[in-house]
PDB file of C-alpha atoms in Angstrom:
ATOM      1  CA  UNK A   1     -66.986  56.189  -6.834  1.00  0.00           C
ATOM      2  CA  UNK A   2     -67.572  54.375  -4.069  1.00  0.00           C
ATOM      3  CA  UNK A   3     -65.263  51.605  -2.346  1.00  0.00           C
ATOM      4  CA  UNK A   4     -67.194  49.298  -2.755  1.00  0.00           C
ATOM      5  CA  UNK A   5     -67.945  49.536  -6.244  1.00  0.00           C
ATOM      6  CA  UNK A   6     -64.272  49.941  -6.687  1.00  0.00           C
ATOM      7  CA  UNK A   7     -63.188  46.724  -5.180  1.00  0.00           C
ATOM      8  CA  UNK A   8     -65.979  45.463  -6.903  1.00  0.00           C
ATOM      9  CA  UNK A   9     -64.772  45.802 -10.183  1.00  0.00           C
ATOM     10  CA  UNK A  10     -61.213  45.038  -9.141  1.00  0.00           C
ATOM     11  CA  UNK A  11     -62.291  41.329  -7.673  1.00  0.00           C
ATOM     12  CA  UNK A  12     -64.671  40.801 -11.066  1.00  0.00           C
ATOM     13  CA  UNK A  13     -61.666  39.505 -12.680  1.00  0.00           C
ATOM     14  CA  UNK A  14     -60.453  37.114 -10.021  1.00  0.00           C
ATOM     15  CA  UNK A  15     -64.122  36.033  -9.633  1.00  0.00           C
ATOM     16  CA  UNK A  16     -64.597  35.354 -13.197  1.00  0.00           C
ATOM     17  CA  UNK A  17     -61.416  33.127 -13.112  1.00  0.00           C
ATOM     18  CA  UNK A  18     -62.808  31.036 -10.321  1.00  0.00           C
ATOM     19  CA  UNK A  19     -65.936  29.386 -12.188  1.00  0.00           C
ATOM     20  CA  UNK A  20     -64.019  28.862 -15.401  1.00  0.00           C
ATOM     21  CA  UNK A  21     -62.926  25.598 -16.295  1.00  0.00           C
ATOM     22  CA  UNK A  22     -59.477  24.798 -17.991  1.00  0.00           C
ATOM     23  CA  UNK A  23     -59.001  21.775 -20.468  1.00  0.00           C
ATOM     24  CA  UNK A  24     -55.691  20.266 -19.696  1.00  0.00           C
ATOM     25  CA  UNK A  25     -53.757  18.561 -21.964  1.00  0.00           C
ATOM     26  CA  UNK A  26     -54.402  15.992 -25.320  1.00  0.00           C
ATOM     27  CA  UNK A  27     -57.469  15.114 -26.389  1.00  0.00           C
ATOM     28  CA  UNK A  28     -57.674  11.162 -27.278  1.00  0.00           C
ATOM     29  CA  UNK A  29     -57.650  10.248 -31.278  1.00  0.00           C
ATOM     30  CA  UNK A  30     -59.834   7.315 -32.474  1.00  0.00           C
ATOM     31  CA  UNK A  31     -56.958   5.118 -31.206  1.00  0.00           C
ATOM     32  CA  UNK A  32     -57.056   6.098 -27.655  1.00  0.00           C
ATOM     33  CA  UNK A  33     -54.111   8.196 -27.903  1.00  0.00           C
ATOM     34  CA  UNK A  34     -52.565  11.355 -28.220  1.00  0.00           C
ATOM     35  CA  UNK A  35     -49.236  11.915 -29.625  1.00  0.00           C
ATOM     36  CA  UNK A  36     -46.353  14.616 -29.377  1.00  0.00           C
ATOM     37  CA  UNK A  37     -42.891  15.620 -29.810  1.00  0.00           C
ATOM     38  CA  UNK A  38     -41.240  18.406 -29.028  1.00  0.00           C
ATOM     39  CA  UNK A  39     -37.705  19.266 -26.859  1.00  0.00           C
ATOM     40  CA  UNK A  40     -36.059  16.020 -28.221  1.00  0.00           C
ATOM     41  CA  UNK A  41     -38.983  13.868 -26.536  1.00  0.00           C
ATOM     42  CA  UNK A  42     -41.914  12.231 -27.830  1.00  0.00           C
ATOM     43  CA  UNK A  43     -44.725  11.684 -25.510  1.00  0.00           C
ATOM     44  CA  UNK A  44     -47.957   9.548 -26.055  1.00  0.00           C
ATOM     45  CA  UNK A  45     -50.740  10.057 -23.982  1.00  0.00           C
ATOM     46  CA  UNK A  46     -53.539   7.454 -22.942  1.00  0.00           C
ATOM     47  CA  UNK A  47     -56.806   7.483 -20.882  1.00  0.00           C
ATOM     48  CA  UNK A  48     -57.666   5.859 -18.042  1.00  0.00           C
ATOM     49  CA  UNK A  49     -59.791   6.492 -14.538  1.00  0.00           C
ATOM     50  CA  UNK A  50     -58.318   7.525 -10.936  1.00  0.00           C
ATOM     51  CA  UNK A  51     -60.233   5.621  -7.346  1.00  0.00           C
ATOM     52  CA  UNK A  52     -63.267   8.080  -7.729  1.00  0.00           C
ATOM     53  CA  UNK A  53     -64.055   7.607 -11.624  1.00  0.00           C
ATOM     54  CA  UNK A  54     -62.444  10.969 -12.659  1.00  0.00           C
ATOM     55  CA  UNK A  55     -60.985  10.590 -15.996  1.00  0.00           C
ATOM     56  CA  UNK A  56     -56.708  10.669 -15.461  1.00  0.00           C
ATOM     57  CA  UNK A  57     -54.409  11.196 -17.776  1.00  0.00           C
ATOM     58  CA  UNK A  58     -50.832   8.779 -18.086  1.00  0.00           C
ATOM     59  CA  UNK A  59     -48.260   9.866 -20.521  1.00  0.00           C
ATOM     60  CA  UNK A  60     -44.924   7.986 -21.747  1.00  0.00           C
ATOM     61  CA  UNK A  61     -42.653   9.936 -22.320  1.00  0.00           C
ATOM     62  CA  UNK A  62     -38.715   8.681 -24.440  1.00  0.00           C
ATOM     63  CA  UNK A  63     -36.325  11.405 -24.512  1.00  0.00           C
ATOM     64  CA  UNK A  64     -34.486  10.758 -28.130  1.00  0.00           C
ATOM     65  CA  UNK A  65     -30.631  11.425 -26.868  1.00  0.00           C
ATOM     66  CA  UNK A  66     -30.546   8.741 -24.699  1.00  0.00           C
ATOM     67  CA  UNK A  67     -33.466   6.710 -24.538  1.00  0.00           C
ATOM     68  CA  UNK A  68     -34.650   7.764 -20.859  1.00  0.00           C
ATOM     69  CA  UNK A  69     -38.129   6.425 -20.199  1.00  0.00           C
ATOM     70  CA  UNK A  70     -40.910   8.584 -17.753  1.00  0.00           C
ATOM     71  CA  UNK A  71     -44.699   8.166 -17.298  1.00  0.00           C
ATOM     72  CA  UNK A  72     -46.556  11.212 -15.797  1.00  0.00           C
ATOM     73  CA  UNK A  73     -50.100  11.132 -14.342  1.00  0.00           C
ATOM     74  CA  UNK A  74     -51.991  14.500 -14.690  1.00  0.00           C
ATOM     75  CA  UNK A  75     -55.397  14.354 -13.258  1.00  0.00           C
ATOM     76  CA  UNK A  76     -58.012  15.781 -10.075  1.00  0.00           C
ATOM     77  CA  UNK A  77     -56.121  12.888  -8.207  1.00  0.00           C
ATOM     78  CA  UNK A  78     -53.482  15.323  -7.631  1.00  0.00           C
ATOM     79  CA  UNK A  79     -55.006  17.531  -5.581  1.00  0.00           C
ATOM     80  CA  UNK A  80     -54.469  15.134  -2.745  1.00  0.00           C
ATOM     81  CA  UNK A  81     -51.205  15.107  -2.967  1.00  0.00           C
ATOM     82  CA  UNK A  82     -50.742  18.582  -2.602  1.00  0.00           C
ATOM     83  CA  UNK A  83     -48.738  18.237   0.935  1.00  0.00           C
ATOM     84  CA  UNK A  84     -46.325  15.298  -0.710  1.00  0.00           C
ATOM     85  CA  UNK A  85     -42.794  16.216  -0.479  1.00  0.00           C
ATOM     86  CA  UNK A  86     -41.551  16.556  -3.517  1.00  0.00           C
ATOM     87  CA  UNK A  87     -38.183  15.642  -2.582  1.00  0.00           C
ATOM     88  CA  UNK A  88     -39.392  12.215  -1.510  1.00  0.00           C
ATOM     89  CA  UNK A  89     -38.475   9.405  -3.707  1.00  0.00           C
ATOM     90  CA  UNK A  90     -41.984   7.566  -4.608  1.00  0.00           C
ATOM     91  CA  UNK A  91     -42.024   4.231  -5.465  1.00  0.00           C
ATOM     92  CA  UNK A  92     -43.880   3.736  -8.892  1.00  0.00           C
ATOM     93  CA  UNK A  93     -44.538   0.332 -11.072  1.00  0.00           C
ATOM     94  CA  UNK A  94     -46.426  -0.213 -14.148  1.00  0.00           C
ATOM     95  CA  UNK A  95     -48.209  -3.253 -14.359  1.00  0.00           C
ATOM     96  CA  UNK A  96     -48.951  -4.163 -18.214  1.00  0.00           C
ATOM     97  CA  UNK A  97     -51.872  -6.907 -19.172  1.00  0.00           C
ATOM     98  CA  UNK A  98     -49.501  -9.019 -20.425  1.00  0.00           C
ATOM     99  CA  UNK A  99     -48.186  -9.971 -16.591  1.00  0.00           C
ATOM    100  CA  UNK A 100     -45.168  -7.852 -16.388  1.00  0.00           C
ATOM    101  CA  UNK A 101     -44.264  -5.322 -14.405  1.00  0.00           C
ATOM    102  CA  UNK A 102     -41.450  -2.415 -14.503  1.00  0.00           C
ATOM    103  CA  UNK A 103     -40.265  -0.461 -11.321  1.00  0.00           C
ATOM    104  CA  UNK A 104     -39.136   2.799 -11.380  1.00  0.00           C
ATOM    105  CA  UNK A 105     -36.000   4.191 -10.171  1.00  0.00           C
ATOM    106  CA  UNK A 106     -37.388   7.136  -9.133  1.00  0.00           C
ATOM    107  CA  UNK A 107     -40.989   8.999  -8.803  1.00  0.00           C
ATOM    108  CA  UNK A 108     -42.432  11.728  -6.922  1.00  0.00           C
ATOM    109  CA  UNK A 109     -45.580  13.876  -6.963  1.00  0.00           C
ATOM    110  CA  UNK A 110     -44.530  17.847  -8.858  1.00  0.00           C
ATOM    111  CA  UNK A 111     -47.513  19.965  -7.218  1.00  0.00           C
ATOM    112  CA  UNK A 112     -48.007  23.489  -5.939  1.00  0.00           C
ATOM    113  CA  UNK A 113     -46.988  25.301  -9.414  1.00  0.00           C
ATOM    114  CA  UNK A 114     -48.725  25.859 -12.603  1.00  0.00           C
ATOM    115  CA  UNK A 115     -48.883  22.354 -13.991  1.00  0.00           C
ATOM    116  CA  UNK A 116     -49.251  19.413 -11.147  1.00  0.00           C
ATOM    117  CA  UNK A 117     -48.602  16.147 -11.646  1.00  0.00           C
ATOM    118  CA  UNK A 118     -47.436  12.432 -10.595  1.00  0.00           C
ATOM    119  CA  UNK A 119     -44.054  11.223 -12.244  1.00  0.00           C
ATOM    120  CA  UNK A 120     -41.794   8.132 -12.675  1.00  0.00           C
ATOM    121  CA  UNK A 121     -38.318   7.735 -14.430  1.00  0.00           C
ATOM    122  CA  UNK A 122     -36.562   4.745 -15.021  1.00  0.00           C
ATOM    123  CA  UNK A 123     -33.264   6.770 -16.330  1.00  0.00           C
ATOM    124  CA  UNK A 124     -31.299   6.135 -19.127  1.00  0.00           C
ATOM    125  CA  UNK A 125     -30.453   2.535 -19.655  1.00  0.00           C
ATOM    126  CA  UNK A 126     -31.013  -1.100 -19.156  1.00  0.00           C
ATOM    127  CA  UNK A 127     -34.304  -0.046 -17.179  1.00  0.00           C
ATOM    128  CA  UNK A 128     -35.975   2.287 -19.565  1.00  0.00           C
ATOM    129  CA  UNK A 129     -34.948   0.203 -22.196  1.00  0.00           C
ATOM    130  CA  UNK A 130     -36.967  -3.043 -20.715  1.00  0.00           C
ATOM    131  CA  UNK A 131     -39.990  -0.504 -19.941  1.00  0.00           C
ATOM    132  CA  UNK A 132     -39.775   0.202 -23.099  1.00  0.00           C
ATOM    133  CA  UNK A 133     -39.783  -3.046 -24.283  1.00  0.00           C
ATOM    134  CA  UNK A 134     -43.157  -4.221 -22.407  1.00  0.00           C
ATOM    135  CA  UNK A 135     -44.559  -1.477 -24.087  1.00  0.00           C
ATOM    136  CA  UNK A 136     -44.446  -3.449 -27.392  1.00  0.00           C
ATOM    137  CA  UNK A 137     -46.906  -6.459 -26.408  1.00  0.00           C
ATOM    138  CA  UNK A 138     -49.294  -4.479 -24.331  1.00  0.00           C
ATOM    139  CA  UNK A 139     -52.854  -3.365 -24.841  1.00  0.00           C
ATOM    140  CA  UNK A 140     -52.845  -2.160 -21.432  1.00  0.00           C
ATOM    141  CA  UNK A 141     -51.252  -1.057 -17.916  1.00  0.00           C
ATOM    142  CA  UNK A 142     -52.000   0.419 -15.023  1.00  0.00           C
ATOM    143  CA  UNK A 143     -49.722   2.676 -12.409  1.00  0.00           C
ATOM    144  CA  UNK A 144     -48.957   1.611  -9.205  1.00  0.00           C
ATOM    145  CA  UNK A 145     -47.735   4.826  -6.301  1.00  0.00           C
ATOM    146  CA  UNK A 146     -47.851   5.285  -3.005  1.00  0.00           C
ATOM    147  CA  UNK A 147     -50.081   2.564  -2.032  1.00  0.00           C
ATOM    148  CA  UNK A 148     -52.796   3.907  -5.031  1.00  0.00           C
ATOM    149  CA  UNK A 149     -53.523   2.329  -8.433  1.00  0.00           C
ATOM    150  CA  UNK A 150     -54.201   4.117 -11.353  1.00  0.00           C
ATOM    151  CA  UNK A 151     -55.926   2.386 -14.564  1.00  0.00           C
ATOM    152  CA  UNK A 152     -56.536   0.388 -16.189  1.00  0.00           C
ATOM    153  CA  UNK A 153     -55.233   3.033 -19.068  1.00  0.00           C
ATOM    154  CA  UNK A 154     -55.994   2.018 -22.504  1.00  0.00           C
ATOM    155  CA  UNK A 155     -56.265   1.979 -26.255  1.00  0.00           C
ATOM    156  CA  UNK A 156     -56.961  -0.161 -29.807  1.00  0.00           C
ATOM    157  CA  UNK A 157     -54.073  -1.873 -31.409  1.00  0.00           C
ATOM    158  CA  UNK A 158     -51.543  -4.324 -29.179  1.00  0.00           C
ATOM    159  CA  UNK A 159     -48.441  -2.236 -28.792  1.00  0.00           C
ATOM    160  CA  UNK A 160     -49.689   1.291 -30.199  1.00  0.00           C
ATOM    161  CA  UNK A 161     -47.946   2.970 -27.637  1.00  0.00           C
ATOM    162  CA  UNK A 162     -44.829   1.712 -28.663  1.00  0.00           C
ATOM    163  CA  UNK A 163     -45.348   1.907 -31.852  1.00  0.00           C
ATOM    164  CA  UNK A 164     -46.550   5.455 -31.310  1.00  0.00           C
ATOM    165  CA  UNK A 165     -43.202   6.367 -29.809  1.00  0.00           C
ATOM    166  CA  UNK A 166     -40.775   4.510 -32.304  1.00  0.00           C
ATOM    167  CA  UNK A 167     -42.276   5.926 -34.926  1.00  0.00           C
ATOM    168  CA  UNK A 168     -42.268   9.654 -33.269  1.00  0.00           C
ATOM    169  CA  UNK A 169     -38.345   8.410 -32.747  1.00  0.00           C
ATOM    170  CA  UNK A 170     -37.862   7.625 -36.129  1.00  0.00           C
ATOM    171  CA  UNK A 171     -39.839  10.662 -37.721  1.00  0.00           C
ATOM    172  CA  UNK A 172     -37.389  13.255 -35.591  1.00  0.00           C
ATOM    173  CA  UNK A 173     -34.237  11.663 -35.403  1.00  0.00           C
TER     174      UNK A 173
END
């Protein structure tokens, strides 16, 4: 066998790999949304676009114990980011359609392992609680980072999100 052929058919693999595509995440219902629970936290998961019309991902995230509020934005946007330091603290706001607006206490871009993605907490609290609370009269929002916008993320129903999360609360408390 030639060396060639033999690093041929080692590389095939690797090759393959490089052309496939991977589905990330929740697919939408007929809502908008995609719902899940698991680790004490219930997630719901809407749809939006990024700057270049790629479709983005923005999930809420309420971590049952002690109410601690997150959003996460998985998308090809990332891929920018890819040099961010991750220790940096980002600032992040969500700007609902009903006018409000909630600030983060933290954010930061998680890149360079196996899932990458933009994040925002408001931690446990007055703060997540009042996030949470905007959630209830909205039909919309969009993300604010880093001098980008992300959005307008949507879905059917005013307040589905929350809804979607109390009653993910209520089924697993």
């Amino acid at each position: 066998m030639s060396i060639a052929f033999a690093l041929g058919l080692a590389l095939s693999p690797a090759l393959a790999l490089q052309s496939l595509t991977i589905v990330d995440g929740p697919k939408p219902d007929a809502n908008g949304m995609a719902v899940d629970y698991g680790n004490g936290v219930c997630r719901v998961s809407v749809f939006g676009t990024d700057g270049d019309g790629e479709q983005i991902r923005a999930e809420f995230s309420r971590r049952l114990r002690d109410g601690n509020l997150g959003v996460s934005l998985y998308g090809p946007f990332i891929r920018k980011f890819r040099q961010a330091d991750p220790d940096a603290n980002y600032p992040v706001t969500v700007v609902f359609d009903t006018g409000s607006s909630a600030p983060s206490r933290s954010g930061g871009y998680d890149v360079g392992g196996f899932e990458e993605y933009a994040w925002a907490g408001w931690g446990p609290g007055a703060a997540s609680d009042a996030t949470y609370a905007a959630l209830k009269g909205a039909s919309s929002f969009s993300v604010e980072m880093d001098g980008n916008s992300y959005g307008p993320f949507t879905w059917t129903g005013t307040g589905a999100v929350w809804t979607a999360l109390d009653d993910c609360e209520t089924d697993n408390s």
